[in-house]
């Protein structure tokens, strides 16, 4: 088991959910990038680029373990088979929850979790702790992220791309095609 955060990002990254035609499925389908991220933490966490930028921000705040734990719990919920669940539960416990964890998250009730619960894992065993971390991110770091240079610079570069001559020309061509 690797303690490298890159491993967690790759291993626990949630897959994109698509509709029947291969388009991302979301209530914010028409919004893209930073506009979509600014609608909610949930929307941000659904977007691979959003997660990447949020992680970059949290790393600077020394709290990247929060989003890594949340992603690990999301992936854990999809785990099939008792043996695989035991292995992943132990990885999550050892990485984020034990007193010797390499990327320990700060959650209430953590001290009540012992390694004995890892013997009989179930998909929602970390749910209360995951919810605590989600709320911590939502009401604390997410609002700071939306004001951060990382977010604002990404938003500015998106706006510059949208206003570039190439983007405007493509939009005009599309308009001519659909308006004839």
Coordinates of C-alpha atoms in Angstrom, one line a residue, residues 2-128:
X2 CA 1.4 3.3 -1.1
X3 CA 1.0 6.4 1.2
X4 CA 1.6 8.7 -1.8
X5 CA -1.4 11.1 -2.2
X6 CA -1.1 10.7 -6.0
X7 CA -2.0 7.1 -5.6
X8 CA -5.1 8.0 -3.6
X9 CA -6.1 10.5 -6.3
X10 CA -5.8 7.9 -9.0
X11 CA -7.2 5.0 -7.0
X12 CA -10.1 6.8 -5.3
X13 CA -11.1 9.3 -8.0
X14 CA -14.8 9.0 -8.7
X15 CA -15.7 8.2 -12.3
X16 CA -17.7 10.7 -14.3
X17 CA -21.4 9.9 -14.6
X18 CA -22.8 10.2 -18.1
X19 CA -26.3 10.1 -19.5
X20 CA -27.2 7.7 -22.3
X21 CA -25.6 9.9 -24.9
X22 CA -22.2 10.2 -23.2
X23 CA -22.8 13.7 -21.8
X24 CA -22.0 14.4 -18.2
X25 CA -25.2 13.9 -16.1
X26 CA -25.9 16.8 -13.8
X27 CA -28.4 19.4 -12.9
X28 CA -25.8 22.0 -13.8
X29 CA -25.1 20.6 -17.3
X30 CA -25.1 24.0 -19.0
X31 CA -22.5 25.4 -16.6
X32 CA -18.9 24.6 -17.1
X33 CA -15.7 24.8 -15.1
X34 CA -15.5 27.4 -12.4
X35 CA -19.1 28.5 -12.9
X36 CA -20.2 25.0 -12.1
X37 CA -17.8 24.6 -9.2
X38 CA -19.1 27.8 -7.7
X39 CA -22.7 26.4 -7.5
X40 CA -21.9 23.9 -4.8
X41 CA -19.2 21.7 -3.2
X42 CA -21.0 18.7 -4.7
X43 CA -20.6 20.1 -8.2
X44 CA -17.0 20.8 -7.6
X45 CA -16.4 17.2 -6.4
X46 CA -18.1 15.8 -9.5
X47 CA -15.6 17.5 -11.8
X48 CA -12.1 15.9 -12.1
X49 CA -10.5 19.3 -12.9
X50 CA -12.4 20.9 -9.9
X51 CA -11.1 18.2 -7.6
X52 CA -7.6 18.8 -8.9
X53 CA -7.8 22.5 -8.2
X54 CA -9.5 22.0 -4.8
X55 CA -6.7 19.6 -3.8
X56 CA -4.1 22.1 -4.9
X57 CA -5.8 24.7 -2.7
X58 CA -6.1 22.3 0.3
X59 CA -2.5 21.3 0.0
X60 CA -1.5 25.0 0.5
X61 CA -3.8 25.0 3.6
X62 CA -2.3 21.8 4.9
X63 CA -5.7 20.0 4.8
X64 CA -5.6 18.0 1.5
X65 CA -6.2 14.9 3.6
X66 CA -9.9 16.0 4.0
X67 CA -10.7 15.6 0.3
X68 CA -8.6 12.5 0.0
X69 CA -10.5 10.9 2.8
X70 CA -13.8 11.9 1.2
X71 CA -12.8 10.5 -2.1
X72 CA -11.6 7.3 -0.5
X73 CA -14.9 6.9 1.3
X74 CA -16.8 7.4 -2.0
X75 CA -14.7 4.7 -3.6
X76 CA -15.1 2.4 -0.6
X77 CA -18.9 2.5 -0.9
X78 CA -18.6 0.9 -4.4
X79 CA -16.4 -2.0 -3.1
X80 CA -17.7 -5.5 -3.6
X81 CA -16.7 -8.5 -1.6
X82 CA -15.9 -8.9 2.1
X83 CA -12.2 -9.4 1.6
X84 CA -11.8 -6.3 -0.6
X85 CA -13.9 -4.3 1.8
X86 CA -11.7 -5.4 4.7
X87 CA -8.6 -4.4 2.8
X88 CA -9.9 -1.0 1.7
X89 CA -11.4 -0.3 5.2
X90 CA -8.0 -1.0 6.7
X91 CA -6.3 1.3 4.2
X92 CA -8.7 4.1 5.0
X93 CA -8.4 3.5 8.7
X94 CA -4.5 3.3 8.7
X95 CA -4.2 6.3 6.3
X96 CA -6.8 8.7 7.8
X97 CA -8.2 7.6 11.1
X98 CA -5.7 5.7 13.3
X99 CA -3.6 7.6 15.8
X100 CA -0.5 6.8 13.6
X101 CA -2.2 7.7 10.3
X102 CA 0.0 9.4 7.7
X103 CA -2.8 11.8 6.6
X104 CA -4.9 11.9 9.7
X105 CA -8.3 13.7 9.5
X106 CA -9.7 15.5 12.5
X107 CA -13.2 14.1 13.1
X108 CA -15.3 13.6 16.2
X109 CA -15.8 10.0 17.2
X110 CA -12.5 9.0 15.7
X111 CA -11.3 7.7 19.1
X112 CA -14.3 5.3 19.3
X113 CA -13.3 3.7 16.0
X114 CA -11.1 0.7 16.6
X115 CA -9.5 -1.8 14.3
X116 CA -12.1 -4.4 15.4
X117 CA -14.8 -2.7 13.3
X118 CA -12.6 -3.4 10.2
X119 CA -13.4 -7.2 10.6
X120 CA -17.1 -6.7 9.6
X121 CA -17.0 -3.8 7.1
X122 CA -20.1 -2.4 5.4
X123 CA -20.4 0.2 2.6
X124 CA -21.6 3.0 5.0
X125 CA -19.3 2.3 7.9
X126 CA -17.4 5.6 7.4
X127 CA -20.5 7.6 6.5
X128 CA -20.7 9.7 9.7

